[in-house]
PDB file of C-alpha atoms in Angstrom:
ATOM      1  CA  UNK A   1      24.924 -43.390 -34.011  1.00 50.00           C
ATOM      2  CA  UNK A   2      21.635 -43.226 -32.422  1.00 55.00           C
ATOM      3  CA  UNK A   3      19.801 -39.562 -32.396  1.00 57.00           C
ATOM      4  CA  UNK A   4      19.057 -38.074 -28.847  1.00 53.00           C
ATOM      5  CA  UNK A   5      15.581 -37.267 -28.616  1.00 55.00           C
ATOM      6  CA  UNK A   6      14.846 -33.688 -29.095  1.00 55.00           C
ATOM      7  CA  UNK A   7      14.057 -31.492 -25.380  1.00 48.00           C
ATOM      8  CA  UNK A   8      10.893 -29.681 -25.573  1.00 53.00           C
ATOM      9  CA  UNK A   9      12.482 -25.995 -25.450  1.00 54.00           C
ATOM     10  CA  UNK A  10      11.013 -23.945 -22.540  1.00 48.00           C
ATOM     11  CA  UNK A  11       8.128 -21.642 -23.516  1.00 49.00           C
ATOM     12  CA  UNK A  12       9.621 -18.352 -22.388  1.00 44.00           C
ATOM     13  CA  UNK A  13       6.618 -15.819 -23.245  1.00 50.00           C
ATOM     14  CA  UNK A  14       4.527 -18.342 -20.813  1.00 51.00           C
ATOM     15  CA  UNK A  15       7.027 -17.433 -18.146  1.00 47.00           C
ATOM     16  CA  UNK A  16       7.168 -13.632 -18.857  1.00 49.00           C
ATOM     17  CA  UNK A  17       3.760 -14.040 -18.694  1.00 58.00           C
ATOM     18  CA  UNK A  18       3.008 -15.608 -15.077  1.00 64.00           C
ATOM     19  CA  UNK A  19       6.050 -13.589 -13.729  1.00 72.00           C
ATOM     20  CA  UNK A  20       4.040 -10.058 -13.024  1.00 74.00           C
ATOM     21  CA  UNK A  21       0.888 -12.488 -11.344  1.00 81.00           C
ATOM     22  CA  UNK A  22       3.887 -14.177  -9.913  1.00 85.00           C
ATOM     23  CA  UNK A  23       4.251 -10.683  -7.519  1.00 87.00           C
ATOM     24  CA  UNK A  24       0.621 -10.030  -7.136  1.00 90.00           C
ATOM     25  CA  UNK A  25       0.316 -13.732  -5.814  1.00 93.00           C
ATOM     26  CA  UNK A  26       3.260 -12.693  -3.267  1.00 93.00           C
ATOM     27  CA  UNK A  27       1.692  -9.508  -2.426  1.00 94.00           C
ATOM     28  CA  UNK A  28      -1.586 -12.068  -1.107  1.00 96.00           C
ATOM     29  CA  UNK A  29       0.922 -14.305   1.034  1.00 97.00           C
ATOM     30  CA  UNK A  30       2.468 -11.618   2.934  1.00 97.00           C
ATOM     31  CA  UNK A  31      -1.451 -10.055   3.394  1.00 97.00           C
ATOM     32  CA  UNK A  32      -2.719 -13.266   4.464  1.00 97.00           C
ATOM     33  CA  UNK A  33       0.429 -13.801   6.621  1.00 97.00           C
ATOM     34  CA  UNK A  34      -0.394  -9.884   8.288  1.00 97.00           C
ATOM     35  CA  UNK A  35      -3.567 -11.152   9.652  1.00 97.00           C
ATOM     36  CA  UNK A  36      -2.663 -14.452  10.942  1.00 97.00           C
ATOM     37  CA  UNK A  37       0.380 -12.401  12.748  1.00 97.00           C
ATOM     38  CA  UNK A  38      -2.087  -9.695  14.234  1.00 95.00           C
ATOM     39  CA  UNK A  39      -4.656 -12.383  15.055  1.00 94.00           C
ATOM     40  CA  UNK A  40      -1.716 -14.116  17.210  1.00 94.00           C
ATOM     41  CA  UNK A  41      -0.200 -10.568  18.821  1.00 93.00           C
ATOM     42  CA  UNK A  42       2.126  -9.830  16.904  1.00 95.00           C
ATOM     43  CA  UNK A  43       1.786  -6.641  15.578  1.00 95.00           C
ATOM     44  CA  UNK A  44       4.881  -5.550  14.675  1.00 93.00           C
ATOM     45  CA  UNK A  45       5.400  -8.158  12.332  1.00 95.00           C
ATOM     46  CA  UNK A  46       2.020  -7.431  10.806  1.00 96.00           C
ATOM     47  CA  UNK A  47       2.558  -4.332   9.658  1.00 95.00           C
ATOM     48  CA  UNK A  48       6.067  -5.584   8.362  1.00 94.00           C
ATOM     49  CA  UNK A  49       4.117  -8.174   6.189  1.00 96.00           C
ATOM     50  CA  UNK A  50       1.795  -5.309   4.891  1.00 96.00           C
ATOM     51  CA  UNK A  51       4.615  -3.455   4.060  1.00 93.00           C
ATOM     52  CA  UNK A  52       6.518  -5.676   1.699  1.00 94.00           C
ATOM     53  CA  UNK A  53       2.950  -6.805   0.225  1.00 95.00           C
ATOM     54  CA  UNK A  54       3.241  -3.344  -0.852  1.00 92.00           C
ATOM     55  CA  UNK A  55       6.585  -3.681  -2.413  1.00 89.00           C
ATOM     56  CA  UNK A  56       5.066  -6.622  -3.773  1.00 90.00           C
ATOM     57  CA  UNK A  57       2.677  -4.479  -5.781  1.00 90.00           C
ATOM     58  CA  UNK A  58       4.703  -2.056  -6.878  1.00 84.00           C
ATOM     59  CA  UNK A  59       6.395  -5.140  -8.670  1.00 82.00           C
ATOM     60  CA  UNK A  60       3.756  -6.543 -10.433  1.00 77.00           C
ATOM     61  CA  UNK A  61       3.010  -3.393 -12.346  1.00 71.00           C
ATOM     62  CA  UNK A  62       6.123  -2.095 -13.111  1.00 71.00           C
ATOM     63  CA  UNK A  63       7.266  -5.929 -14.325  1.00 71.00           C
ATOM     64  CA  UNK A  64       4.134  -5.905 -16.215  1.00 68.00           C
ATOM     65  CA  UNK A  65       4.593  -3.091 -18.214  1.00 67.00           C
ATOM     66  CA  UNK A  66       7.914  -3.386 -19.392  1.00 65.00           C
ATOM     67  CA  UNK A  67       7.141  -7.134 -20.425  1.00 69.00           C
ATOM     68  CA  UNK A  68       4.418  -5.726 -22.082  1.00 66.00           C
ATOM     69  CA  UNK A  69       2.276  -8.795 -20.511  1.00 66.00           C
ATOM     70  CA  UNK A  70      -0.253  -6.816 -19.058  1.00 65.00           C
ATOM     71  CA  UNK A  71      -4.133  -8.130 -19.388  1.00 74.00           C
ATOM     72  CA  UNK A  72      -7.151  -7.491 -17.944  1.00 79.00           C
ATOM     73  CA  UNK A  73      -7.407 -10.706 -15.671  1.00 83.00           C
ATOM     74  CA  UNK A  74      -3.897  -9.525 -13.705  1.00 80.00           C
ATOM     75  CA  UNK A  75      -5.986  -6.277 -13.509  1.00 81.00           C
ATOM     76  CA  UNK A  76      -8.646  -8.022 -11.940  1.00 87.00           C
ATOM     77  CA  UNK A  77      -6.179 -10.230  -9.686  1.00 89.00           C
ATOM     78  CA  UNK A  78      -4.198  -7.279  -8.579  1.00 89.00           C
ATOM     79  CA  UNK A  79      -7.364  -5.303  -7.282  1.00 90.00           C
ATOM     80  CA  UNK A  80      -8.705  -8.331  -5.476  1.00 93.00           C
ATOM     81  CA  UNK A  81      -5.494  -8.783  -3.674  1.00 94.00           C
ATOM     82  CA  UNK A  82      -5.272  -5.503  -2.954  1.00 95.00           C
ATOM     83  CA  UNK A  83      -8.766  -5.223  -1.048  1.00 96.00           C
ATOM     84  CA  UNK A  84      -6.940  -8.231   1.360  1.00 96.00           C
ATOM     85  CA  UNK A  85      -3.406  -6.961   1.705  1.00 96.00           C
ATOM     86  CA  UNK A  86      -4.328  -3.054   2.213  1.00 97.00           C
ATOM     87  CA  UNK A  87      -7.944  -3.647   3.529  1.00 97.00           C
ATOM     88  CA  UNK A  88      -8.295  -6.199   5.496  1.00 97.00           C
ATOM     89  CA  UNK A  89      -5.004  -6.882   7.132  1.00 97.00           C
ATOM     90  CA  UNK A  90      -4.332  -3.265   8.195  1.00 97.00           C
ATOM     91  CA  UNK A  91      -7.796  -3.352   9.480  1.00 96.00           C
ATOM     92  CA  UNK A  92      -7.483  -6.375  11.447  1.00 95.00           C
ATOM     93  CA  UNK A  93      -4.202  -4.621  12.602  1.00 95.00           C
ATOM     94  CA  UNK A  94      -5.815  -1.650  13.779  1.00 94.00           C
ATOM     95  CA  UNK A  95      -8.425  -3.943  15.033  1.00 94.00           C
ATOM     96  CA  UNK A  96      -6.172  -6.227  17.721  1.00 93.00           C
ATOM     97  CA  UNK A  97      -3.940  -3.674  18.306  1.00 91.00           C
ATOM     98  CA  UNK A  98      -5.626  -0.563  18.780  1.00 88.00           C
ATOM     99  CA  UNK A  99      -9.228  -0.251  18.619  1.00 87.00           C
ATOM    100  CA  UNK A 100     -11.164  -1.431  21.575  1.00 72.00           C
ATOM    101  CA  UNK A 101     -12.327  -5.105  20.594  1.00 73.00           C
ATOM    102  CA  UNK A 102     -15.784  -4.535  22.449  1.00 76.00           C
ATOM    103  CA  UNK A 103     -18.824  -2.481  20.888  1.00 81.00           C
ATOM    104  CA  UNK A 104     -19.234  -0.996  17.799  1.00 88.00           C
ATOM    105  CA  UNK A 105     -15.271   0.368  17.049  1.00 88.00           C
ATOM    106  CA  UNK A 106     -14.680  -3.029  14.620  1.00 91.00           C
ATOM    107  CA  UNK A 107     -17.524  -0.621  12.681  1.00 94.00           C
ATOM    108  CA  UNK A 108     -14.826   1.735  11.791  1.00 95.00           C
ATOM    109  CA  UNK A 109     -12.832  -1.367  10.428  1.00 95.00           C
ATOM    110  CA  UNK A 110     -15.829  -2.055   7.953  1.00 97.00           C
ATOM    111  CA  UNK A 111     -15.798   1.751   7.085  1.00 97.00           C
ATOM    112  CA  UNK A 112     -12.308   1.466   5.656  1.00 97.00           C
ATOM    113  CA  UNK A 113     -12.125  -2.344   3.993  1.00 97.00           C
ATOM    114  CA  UNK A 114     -15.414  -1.136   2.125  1.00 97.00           C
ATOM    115  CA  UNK A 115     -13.999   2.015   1.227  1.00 97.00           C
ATOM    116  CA  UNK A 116     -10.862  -0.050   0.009  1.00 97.00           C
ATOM    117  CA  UNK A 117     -13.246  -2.335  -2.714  1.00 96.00           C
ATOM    118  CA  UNK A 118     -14.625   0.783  -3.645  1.00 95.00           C
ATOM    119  CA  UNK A 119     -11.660   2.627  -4.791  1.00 94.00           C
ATOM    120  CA  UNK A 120     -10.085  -0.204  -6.309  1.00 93.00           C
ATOM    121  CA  UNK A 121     -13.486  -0.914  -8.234  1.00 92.00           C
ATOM    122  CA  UNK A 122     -13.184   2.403  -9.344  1.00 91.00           C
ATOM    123  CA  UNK A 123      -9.539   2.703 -10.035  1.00 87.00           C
ATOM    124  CA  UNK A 124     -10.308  -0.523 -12.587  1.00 85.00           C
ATOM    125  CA  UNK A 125     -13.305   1.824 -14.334  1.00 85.00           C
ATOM    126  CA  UNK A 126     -10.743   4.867 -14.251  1.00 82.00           C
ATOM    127  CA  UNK A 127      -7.027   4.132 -14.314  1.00 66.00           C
ATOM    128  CA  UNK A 128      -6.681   0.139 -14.507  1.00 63.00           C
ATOM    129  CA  UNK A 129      -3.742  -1.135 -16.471  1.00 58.00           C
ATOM    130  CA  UNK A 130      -2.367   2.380 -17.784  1.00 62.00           C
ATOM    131  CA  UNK A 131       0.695   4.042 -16.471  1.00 59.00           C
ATOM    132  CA  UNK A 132      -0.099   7.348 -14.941  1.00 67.00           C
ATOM    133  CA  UNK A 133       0.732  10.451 -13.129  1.00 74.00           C
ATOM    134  CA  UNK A 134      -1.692  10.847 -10.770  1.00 81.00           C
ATOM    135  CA  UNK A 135      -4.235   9.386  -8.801  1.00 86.00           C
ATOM    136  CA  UNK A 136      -7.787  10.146  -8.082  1.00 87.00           C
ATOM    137  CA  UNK A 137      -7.881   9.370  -4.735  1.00 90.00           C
ATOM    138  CA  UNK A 138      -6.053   8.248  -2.305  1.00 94.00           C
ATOM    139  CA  UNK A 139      -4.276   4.688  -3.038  1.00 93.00           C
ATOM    140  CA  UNK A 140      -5.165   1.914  -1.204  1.00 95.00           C
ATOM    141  CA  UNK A 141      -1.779   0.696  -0.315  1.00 94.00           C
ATOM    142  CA  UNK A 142      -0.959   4.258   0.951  1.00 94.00           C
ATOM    143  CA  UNK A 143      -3.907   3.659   2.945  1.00 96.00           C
ATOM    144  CA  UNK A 144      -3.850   0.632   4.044  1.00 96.00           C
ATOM    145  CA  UNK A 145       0.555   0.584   4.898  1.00 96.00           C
ATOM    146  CA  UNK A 146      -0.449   4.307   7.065  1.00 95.00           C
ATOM    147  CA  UNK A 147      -2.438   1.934   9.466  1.00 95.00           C
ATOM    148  CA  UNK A 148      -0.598  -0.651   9.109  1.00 95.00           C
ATOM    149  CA  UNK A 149       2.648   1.253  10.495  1.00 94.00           C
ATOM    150  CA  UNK A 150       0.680   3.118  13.057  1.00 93.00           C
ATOM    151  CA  UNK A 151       1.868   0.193  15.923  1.00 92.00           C
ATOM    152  CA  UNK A 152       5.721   0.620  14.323  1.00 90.00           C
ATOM    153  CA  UNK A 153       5.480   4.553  15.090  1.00 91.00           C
ATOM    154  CA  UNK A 154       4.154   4.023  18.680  1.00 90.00           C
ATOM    155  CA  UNK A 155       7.117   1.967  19.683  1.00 89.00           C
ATOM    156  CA  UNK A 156       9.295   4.818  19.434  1.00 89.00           C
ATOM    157  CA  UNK A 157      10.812   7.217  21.487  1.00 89.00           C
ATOM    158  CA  UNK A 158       9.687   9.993  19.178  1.00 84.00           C
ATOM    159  CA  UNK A 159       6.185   8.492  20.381  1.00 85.00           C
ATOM    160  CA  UNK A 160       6.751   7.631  23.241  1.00 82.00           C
ATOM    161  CA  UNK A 161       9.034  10.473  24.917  1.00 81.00           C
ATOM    162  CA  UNK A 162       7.444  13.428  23.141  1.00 80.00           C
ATOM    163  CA  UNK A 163       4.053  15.080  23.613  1.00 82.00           C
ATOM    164  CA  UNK A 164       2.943  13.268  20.459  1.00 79.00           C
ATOM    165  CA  UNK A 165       2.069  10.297  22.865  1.00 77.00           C
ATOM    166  CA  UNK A 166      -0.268  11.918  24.895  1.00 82.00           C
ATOM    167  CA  UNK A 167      -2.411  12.351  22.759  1.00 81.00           C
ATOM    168  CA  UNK A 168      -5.975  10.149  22.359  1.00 84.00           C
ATOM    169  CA  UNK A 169      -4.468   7.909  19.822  1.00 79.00           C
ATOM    170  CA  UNK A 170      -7.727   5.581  20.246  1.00 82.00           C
ATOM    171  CA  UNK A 171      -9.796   8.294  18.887  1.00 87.00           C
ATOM    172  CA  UNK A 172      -7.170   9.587  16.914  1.00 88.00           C
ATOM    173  CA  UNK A 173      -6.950   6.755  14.988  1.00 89.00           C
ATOM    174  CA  UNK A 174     -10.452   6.412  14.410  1.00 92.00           C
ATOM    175  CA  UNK A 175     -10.207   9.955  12.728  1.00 94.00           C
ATOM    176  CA  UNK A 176      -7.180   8.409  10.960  1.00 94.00           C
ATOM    177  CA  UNK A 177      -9.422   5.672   9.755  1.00 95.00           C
ATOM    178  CA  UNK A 178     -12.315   7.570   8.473  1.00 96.00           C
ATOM    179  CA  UNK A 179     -10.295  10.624   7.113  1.00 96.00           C
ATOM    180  CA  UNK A 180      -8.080   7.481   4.826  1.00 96.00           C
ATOM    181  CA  UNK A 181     -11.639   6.162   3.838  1.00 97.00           C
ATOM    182  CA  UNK A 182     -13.190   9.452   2.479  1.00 96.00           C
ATOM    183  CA  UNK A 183      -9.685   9.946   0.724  1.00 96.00           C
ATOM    184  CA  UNK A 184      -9.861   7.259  -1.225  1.00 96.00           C
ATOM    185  CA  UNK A 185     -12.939   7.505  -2.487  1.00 94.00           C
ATOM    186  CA  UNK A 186     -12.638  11.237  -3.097  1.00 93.00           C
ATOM    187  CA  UNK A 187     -11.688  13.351  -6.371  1.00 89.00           C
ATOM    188  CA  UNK A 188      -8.253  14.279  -4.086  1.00 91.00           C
ATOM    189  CA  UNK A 189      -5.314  13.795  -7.020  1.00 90.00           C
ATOM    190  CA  UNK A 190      -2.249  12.235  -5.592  1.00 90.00           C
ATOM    191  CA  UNK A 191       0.609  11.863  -7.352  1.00 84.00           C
ATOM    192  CA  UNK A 192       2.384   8.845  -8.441  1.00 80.00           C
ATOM    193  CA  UNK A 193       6.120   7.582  -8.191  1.00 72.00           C
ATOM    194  CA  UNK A 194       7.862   9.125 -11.204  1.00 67.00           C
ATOM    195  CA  UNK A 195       9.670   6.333 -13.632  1.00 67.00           C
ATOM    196  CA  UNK A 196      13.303   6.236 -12.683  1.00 67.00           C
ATOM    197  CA  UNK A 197      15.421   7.638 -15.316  1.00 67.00           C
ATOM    198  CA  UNK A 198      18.348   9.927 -15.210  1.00 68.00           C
ATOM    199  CA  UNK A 199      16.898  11.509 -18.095  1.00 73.00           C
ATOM    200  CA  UNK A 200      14.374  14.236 -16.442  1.00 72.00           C
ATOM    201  CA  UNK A 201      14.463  15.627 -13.385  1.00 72.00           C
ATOM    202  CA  UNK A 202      10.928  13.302 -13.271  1.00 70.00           C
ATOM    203  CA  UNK A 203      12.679  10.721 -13.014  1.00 69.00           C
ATOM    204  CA  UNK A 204      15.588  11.713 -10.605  1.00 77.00           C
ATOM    205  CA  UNK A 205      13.214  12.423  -8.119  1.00 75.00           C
ATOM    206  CA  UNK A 206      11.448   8.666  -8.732  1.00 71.00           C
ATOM    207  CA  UNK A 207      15.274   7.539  -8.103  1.00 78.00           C
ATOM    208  CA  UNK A 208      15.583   9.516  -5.055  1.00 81.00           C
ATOM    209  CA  UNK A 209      12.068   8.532  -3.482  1.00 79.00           C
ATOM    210  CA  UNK A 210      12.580   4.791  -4.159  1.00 77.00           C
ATOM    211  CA  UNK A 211      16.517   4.792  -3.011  1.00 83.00           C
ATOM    212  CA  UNK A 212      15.122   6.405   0.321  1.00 83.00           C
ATOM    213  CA  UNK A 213      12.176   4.375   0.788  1.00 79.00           C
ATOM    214  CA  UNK A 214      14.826   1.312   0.774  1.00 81.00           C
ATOM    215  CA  UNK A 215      16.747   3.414   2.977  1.00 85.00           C
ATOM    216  CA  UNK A 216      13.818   3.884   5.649  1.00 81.00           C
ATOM    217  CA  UNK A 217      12.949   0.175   5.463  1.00 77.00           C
ATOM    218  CA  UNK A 218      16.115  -1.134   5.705  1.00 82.00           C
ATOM    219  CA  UNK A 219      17.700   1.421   8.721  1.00 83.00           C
ATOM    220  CA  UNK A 220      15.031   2.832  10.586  1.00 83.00           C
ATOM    221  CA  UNK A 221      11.592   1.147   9.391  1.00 82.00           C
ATOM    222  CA  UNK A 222       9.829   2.553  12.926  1.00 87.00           C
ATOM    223  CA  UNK A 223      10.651   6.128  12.543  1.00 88.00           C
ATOM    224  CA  UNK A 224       9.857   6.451   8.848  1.00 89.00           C
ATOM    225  CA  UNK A 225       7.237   4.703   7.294  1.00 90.00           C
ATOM    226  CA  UNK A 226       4.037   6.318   9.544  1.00 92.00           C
ATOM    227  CA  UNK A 227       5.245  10.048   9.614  1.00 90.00           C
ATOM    228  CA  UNK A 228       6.104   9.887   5.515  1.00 90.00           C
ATOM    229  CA  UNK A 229       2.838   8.278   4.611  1.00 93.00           C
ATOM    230  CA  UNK A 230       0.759  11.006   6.653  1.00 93.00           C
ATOM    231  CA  UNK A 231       2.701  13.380   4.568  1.00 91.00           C
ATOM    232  CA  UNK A 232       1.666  11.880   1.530  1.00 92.00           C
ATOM    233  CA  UNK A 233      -1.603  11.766   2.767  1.00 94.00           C
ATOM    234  CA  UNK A 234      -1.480  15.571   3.432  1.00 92.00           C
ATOM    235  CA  UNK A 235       0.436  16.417   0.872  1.00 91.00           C
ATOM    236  CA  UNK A 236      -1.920  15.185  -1.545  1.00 90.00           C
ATOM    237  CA  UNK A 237      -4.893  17.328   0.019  1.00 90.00           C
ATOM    238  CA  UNK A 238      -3.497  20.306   0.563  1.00 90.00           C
ATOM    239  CA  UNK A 239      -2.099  20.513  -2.903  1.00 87.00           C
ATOM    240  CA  UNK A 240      -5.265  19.781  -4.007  1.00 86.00           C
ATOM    241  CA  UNK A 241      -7.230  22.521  -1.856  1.00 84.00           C
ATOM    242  CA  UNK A 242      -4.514  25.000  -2.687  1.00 83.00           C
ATOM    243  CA  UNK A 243      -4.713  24.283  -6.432  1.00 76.00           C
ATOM    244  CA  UNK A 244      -8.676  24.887  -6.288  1.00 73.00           C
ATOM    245  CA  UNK A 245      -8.497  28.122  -4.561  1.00 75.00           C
ATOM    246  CA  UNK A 246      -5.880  29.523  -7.461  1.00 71.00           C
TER     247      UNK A 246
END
């Protein structure tokens, strides 16, 4: 009986390997995709694309570190795809859809991609490729998802039917913009999602935050996403102001 040639057997560790830059390379479509949206109009869907580059990169970490496949090149990848999904596509957002297109306001867009490299240059000196608790300054896909949303929130009644949308938001915004850019390349500690576990209370509170974070995507993306990330945002320095003056 003749022998059946022996099937190469699949390398699986190659697999686990590619799977984390797997996420960061899908975290670069749906940035790329954000920009060609808000080139065309459509803003909305923009800041949709921004927002599940940031689930996207939430991904590669996590899957990274419990494959234990972690190395200094995805470290490298993940920060360069980073400066495109939460740098440049929320500033092209902000860009088409709010800022006026003539002048000097695409200056303020500059401002905050450059102050996006910078952080994640320095996150790589500081933090890259270790899980931690906090972070020193604000991150750049908090950043770059609160501008990205901005154009979600002002479709809403809450907006639009309240005195919240009488305000400047064309100069507001600009504030927005330059208040994100010294936070992220400030000394400001922000915390970061706790591990789920039903271990710690830790950990029950990382369940909770990522089960309503679904929640807010899923059932009312337009209300949630802007006013929670400004909270973070504030959250973040006032915590940090109050801790200095005690």
């Amino acid at each position: 009986m003749p022998t059946l040639p022996t099937l190469p057997r699949p390398n699986m560790r190659r697999a686990v390997v590619l799977l984390p830059n797997g996420f960061t390379l899908g975290n670069l479509f749906f940035g790329v995709w954000a920009i060609v949206a808000a080139s065309r109009g459509g803003y909305s869907q923009a800041g949709l694309y921004v927002v599940l580059g940031g689930v996207m990169d939430a991904l590669d970490g996590r899957v990274a570190r419990a494959t234990r496949t972690g190395s200094r090149f995805g470290t490298e990848l993940d920060s360069l795809v980073d400066a495109v999904s939460f740098g440049v596509a929320p500033a092209m957002i902000m860009y088409f859809a709010v800022l006026n297109r003539e002048g000097w306001a695409w200056l303020f867009c500059f401002i905050f991609i450059a102050a996006v490299v910078m952080r994640l240059a320095r996150f790589n000196v500081e933090q890259g490729g270790r899980a931690k608790t906090h972070f020193h300054g604000l991150p750049s896909p908090a950043a770059g998802m609160t501008l990205a949303t901005y154009y979600w929130f002002s479709l809403t009644p809450l907006y639009s039917q309240t005195i919240i949308g009488e305000l400047p938001w064309e100069l507001v915004m600009k504030g927005v913009m330059l208040g994100l850019s010294w936070l992220m390349v400030s000394h400001v500690l922000y915390p970061a999602v706790p591990h789920i576990n039903f271990r710690s209370w830790k950990g029950l509170i990382g369940l909770v935050l990522v089960l309503g974070t679904l929640a807010g995507l899923l059932f009312a993306p337009r209300e949630f996403f802007f006013p929670a990330l400004m909270a973070y945002v504030v959250w973040g320095l006032l915590k940090t102001v109050f801790v200095g003056l005690m």
